[in-house]
mmCIF file of C-alpha atoms in Angstrom:
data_model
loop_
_atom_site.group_PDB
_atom_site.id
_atom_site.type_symbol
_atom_site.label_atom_id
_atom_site.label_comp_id
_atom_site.label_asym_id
_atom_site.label_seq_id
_atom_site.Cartn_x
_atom_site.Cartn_y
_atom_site.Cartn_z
ATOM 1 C CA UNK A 229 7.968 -17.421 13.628
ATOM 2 C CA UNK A 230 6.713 -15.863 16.979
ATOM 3 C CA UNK A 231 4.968 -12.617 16.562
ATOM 4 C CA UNK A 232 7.511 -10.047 17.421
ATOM 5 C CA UNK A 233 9.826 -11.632 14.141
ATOM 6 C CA UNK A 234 7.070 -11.320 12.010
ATOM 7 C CA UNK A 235 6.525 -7.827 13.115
ATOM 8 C CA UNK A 236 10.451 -6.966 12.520
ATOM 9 C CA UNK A 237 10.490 -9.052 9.388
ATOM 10 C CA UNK A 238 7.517 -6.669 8.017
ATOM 11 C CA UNK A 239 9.088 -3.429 9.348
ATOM 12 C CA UNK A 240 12.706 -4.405 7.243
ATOM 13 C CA UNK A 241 10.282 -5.673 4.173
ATOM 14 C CA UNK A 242 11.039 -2.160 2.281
ATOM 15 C CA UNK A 243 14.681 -1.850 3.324
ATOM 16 C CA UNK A 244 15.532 -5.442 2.615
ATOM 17 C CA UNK A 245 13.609 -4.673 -1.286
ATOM 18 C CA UNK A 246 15.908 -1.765 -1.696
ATOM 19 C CA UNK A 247 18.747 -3.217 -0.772
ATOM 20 C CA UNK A 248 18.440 -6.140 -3.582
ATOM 21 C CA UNK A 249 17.289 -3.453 -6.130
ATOM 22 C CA UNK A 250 20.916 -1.486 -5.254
ATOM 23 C CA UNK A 251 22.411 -4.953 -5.363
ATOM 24 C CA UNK A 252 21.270 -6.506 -8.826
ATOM 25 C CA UNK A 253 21.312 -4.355 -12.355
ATOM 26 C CA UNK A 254 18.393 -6.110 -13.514
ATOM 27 C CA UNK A 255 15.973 -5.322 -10.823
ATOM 28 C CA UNK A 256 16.802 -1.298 -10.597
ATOM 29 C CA UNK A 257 15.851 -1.424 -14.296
ATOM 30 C CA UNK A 258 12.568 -3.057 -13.634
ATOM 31 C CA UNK A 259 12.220 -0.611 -10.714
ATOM 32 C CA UNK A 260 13.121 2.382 -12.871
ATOM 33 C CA UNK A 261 10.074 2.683 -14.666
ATOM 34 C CA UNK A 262 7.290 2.133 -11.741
ATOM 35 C CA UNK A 263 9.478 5.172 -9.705
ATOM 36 C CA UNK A 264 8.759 7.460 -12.004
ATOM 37 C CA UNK A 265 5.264 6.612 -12.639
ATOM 38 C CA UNK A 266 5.213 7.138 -9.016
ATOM 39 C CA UNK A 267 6.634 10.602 -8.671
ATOM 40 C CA UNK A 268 4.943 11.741 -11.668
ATOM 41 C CA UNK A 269 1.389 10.941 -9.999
ATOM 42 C CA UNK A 270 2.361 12.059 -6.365
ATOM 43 C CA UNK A 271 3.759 14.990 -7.611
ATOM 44 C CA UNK A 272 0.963 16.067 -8.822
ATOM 45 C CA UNK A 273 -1.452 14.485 -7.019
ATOM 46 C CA UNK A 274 -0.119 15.818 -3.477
ATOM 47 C CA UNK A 275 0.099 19.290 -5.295
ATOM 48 C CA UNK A 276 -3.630 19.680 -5.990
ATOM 49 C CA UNK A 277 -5.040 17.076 -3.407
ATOM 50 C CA UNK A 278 -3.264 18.887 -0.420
ATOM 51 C CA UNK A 279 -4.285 22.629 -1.152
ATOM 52 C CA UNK A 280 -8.187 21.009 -1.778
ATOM 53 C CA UNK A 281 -8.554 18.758 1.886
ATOM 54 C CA UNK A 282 -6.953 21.671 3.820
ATOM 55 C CA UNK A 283 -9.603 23.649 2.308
ATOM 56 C CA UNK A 284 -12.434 20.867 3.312
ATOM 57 C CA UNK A 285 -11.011 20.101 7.223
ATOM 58 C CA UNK A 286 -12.912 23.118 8.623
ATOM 59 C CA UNK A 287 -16.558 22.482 6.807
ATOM 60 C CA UNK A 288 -15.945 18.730 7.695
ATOM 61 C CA UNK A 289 -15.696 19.764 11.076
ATOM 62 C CA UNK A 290 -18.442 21.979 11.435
ATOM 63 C CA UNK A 291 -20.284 18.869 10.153
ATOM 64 C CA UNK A 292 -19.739 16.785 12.492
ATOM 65 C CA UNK A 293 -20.146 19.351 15.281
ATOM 66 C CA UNK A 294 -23.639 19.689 13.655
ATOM 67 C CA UNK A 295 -23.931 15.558 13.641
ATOM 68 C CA UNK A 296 -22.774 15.596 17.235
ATOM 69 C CA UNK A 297 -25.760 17.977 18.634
ATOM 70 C CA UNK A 298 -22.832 21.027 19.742
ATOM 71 C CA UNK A 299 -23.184 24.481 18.065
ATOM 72 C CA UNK A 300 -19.360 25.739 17.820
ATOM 73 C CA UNK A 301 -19.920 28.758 20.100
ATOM 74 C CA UNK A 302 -20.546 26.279 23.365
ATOM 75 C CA UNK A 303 -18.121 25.415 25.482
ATOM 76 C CA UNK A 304 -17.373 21.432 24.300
ATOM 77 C CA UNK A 305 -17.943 22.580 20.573
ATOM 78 C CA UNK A 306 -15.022 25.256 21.479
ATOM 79 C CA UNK A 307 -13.005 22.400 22.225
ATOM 80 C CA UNK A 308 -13.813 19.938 19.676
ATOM 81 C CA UNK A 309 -13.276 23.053 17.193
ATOM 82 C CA UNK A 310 -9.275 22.999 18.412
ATOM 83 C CA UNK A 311 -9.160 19.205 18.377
ATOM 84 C CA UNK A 312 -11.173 17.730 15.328
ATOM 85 C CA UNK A 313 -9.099 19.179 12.356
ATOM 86 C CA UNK A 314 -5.981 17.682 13.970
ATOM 87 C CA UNK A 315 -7.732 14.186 14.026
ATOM 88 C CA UNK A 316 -9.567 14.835 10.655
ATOM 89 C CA UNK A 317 -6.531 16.664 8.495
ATOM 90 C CA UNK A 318 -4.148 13.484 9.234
ATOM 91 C CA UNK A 319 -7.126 11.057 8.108
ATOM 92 C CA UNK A 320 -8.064 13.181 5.038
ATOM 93 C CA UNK A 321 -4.076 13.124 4.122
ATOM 94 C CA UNK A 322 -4.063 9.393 4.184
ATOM 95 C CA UNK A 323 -7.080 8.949 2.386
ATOM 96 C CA UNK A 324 -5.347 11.314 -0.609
ATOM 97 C CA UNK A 325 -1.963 9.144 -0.559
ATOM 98 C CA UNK A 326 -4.261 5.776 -0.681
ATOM 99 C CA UNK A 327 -6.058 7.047 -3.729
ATOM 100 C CA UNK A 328 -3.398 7.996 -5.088
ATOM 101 C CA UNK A 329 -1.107 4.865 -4.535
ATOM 102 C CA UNK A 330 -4.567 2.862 -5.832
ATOM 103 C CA UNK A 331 -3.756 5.165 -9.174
ATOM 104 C CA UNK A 332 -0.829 4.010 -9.299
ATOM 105 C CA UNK A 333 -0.836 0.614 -9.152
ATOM 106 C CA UNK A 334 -3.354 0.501 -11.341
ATOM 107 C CA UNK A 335 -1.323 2.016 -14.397
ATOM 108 C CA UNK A 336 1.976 -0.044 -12.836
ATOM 109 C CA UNK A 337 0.829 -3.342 -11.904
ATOM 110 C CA UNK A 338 2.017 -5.235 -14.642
ATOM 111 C CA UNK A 339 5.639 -3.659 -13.780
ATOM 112 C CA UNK A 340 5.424 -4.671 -9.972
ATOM 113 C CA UNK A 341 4.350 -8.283 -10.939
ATOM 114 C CA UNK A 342 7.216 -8.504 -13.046
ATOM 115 C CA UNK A 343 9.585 -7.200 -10.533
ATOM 116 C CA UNK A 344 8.159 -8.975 -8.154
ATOM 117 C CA UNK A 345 8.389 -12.429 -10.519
ATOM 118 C CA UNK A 346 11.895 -11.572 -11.241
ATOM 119 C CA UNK A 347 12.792 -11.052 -7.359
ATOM 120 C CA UNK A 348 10.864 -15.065 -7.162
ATOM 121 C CA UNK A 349 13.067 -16.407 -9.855
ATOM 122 C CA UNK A 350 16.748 -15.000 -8.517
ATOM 123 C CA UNK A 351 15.760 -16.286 -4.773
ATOM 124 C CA UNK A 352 15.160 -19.965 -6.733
ATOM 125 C CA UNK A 353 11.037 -19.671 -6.198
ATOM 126 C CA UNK A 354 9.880 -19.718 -9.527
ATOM 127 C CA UNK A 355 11.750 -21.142 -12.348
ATOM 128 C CA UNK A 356 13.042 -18.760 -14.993
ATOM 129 C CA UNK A 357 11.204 -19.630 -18.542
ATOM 130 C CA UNK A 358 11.082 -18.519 -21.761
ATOM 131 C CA UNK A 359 7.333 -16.904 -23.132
ATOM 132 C CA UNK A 360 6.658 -16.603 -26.280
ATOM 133 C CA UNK A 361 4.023 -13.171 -27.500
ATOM 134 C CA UNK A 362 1.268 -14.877 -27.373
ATOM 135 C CA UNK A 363 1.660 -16.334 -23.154
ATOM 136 C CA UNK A 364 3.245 -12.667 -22.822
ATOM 137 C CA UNK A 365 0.112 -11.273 -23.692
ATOM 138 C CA UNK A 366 -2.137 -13.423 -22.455
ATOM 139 C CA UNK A 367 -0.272 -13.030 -18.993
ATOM 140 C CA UNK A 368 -0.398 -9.252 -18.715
ATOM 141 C CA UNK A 369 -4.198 -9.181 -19.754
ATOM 142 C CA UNK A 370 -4.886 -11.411 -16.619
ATOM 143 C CA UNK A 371 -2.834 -9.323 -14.621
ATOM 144 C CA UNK A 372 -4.819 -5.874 -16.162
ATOM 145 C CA UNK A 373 -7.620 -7.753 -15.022
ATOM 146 C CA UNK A 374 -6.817 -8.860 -11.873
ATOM 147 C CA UNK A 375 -5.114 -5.635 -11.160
ATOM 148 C CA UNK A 376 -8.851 -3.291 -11.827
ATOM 149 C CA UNK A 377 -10.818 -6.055 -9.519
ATOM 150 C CA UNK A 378 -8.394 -5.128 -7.108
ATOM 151 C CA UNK A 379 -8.144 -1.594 -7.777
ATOM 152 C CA UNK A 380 -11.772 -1.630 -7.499
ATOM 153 C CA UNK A 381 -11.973 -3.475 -4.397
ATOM 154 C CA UNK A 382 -9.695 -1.465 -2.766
ATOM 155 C CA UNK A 383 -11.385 2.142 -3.666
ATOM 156 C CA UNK A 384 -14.388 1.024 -1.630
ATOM 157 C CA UNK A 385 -12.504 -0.024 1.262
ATOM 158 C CA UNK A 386 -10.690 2.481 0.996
ATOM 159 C CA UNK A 387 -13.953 4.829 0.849
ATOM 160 C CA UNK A 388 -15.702 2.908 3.571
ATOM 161 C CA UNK A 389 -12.486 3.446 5.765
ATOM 162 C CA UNK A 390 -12.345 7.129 4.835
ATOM 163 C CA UNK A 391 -16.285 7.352 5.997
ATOM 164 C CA UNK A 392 -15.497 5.960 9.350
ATOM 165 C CA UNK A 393 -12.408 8.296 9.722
ATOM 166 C CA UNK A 394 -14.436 11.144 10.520
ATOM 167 C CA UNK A 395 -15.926 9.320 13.888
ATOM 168 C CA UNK A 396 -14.422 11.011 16.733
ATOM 169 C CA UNK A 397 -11.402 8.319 18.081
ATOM 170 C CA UNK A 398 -11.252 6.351 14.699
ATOM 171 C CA UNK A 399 -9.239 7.767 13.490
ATOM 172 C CA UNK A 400 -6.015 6.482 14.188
ATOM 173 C CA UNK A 401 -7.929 2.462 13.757
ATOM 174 C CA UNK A 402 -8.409 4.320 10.386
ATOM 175 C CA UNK A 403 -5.475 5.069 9.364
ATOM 176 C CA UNK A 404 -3.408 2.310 10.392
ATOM 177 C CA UNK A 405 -6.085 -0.126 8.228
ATOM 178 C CA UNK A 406 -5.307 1.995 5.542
ATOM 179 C CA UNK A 407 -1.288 0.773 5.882
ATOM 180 C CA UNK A 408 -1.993 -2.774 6.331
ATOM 181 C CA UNK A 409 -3.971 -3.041 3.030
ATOM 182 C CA UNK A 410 -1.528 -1.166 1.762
ATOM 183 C CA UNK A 411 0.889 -3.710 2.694
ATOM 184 C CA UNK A 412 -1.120 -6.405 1.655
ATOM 185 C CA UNK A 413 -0.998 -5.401 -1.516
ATOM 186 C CA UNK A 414 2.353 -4.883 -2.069
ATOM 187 C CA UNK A 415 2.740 -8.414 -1.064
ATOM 188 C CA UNK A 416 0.204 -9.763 -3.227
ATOM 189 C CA UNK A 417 2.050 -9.406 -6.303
ATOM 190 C CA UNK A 418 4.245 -12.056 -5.400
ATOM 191 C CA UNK A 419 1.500 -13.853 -4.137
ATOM 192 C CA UNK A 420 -0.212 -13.664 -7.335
ATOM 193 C CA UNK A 421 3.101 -14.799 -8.959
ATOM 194 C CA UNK A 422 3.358 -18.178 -7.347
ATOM 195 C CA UNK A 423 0.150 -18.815 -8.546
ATOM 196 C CA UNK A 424 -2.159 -18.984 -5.402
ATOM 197 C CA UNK A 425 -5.679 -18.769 -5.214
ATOM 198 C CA UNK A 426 -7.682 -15.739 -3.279
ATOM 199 C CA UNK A 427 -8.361 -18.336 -0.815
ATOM 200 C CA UNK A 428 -5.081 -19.355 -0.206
ATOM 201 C CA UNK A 429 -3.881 -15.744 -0.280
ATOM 202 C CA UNK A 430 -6.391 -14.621 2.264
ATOM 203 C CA UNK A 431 -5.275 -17.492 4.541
ATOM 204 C CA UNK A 432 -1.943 -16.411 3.767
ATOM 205 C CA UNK A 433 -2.920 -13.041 5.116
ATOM 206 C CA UNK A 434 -4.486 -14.437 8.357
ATOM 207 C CA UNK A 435 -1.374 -16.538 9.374
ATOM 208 C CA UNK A 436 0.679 -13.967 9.010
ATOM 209 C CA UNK A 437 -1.212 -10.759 10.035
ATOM 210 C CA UNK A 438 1.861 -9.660 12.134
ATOM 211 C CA UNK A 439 3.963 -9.453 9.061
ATOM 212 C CA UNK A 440 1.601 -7.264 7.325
ATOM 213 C CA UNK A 441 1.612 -4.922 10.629
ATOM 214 C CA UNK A 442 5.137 -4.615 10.325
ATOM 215 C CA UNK A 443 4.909 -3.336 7.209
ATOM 216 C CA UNK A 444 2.213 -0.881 7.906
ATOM 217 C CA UNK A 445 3.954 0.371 10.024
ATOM 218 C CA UNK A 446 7.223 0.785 8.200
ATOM 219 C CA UNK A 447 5.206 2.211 5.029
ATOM 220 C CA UNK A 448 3.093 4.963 7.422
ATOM 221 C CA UNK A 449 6.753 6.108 8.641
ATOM 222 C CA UNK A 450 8.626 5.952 5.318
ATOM 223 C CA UNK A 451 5.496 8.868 4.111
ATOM 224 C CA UNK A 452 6.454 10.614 6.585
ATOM 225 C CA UNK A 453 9.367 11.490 5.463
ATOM 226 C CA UNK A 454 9.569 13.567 1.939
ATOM 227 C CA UNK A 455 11.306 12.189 -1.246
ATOM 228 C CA UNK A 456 11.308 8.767 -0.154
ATOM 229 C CA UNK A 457 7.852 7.677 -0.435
ATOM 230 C CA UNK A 458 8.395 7.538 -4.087
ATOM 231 C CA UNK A 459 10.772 4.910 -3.571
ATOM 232 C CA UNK A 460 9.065 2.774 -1.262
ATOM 233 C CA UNK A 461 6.587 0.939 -3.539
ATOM 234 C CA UNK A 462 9.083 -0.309 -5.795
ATOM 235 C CA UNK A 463 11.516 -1.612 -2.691
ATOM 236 C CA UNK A 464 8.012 -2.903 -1.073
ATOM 237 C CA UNK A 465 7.281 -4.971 -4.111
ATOM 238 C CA UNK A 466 10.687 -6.470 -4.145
ATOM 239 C CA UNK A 467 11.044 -6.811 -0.477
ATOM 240 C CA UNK A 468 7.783 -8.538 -0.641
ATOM 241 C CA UNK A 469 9.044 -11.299 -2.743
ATOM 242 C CA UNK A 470 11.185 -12.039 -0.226
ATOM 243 C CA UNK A 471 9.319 -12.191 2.266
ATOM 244 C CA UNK A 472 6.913 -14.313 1.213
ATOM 245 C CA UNK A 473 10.084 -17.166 0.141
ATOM 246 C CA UNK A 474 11.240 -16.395 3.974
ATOM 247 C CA UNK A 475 7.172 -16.908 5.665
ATOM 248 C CA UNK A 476 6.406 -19.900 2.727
ATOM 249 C CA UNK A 477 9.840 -21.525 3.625
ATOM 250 C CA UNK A 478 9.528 -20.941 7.515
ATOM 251 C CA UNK A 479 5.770 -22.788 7.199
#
């Protein structure tokens, strides 16, 4: 696929997930649950974490006037007083909903891999089989694990990325790298599914970094807009699974 229908075929990844949750009984009830896990920690997250960096953007900006070598009272610390919050509020905002969404997955991961292995087995991906206790729970202690390695790995990205957020003009780089990981892992549920290794996922990643762009993108402007960001990981998930039959089968 050329670049620009990778990048389209990212950007429609959420819609097209929502659109086979609405479609298929089975799949809203496996969504149910991880929506309201979501809206309970937003909720409440966004409620205290929102008050708390509105509070920090002025001290954080001061800062880095003070890093930069310009007291406030000059003439470019004047300026840099008007612009700086509106570069460092946006960044600090992100940050918040990335910490929060790393919460999240963290308690709901072994929902969003099943969603996304039920998506896998309606499109014909995976075959549909029968576990018995024992593989169930053997299953969703791998995926507990898996699920705080990548919880963990995430956090410090995600803390390195915040860091580098506060250097005047990255912060847009910033924020869009925290989208694409976002979108990555989204996507890596169903990777995880088929059974690939981190290598192969990685590579997976590379080939299609377009995709995962897309997606970014479509995430950063679906938490924009109230109310629906606590649908969006659920329809990401699922969307996800498709994608990945559409990119594996187009390879």
């Amino acid at each position: 696929m050329r670049l620009l229908a990778k990048f389209i075929a990212g950007f429609f990844t959420p819609l097209k997930g929502a659109i086979l949750i609405v479609e298929h009984q089975s799949l809203r009830r496996l969504a149910l649950l991880p929506f309201l896990i979501t809206l309970v920690v937003f909720v409440f997250g966004l409620a205290i974490g929102l008050p708390l960096i509105t509070m920090y953007v002025t001290p954080f900006t001061k800062t880095l006037l003070g890093w930069m070598g310009w007291r406030a009272g000059s003439t470019p610390g004047e300026w840099l007083t008007t612009i700086l919050p509106f570069l460092i509020w946006p960044a600090l905002a992100l940050a918040l909903v990335y910490i929060l969404l790393t919460f999240t997955r963290l308690i709901a991961a072994p929902l969003y891999s099943l969603l996304a292995e039920r998506v896998l087995m309606r499109q014909g991906v995976l075959e549909e089989e029968n576990y018995d206790t024992i593989q169930w729970v053997k299953r969703q202690a791998r995926t507990a694990r898996a699920s705080l390695i990548k919880a963990a790995m995430f956090l410090v990205l995600g803390v390195i990325l915040g860091l580098l957020s506060f250097i005047p003009g990255l912060g847009l780089f910033t924020s869009f790298a925290f989208l694409v990981l976002l979108a990555y892992d989204v996507v890596d549920y169903s990777l995880e599914a088929v059974g690939w290794t981190t290598a192969k996922r990685v590579e997976f990643f590379r080939q299609h970094l377009a995709v995962f762009f897309g997606l970014g993108v479509s995430l950063g402007l679906v938490f924009l807009l109230p109310g629906l960001n606590f649908f969006v990981l659920p329809a990401a998930v699922a969307g996800g699974a498709d994608l990945v039959r559409r990119m594996t089968k187009a390879s």
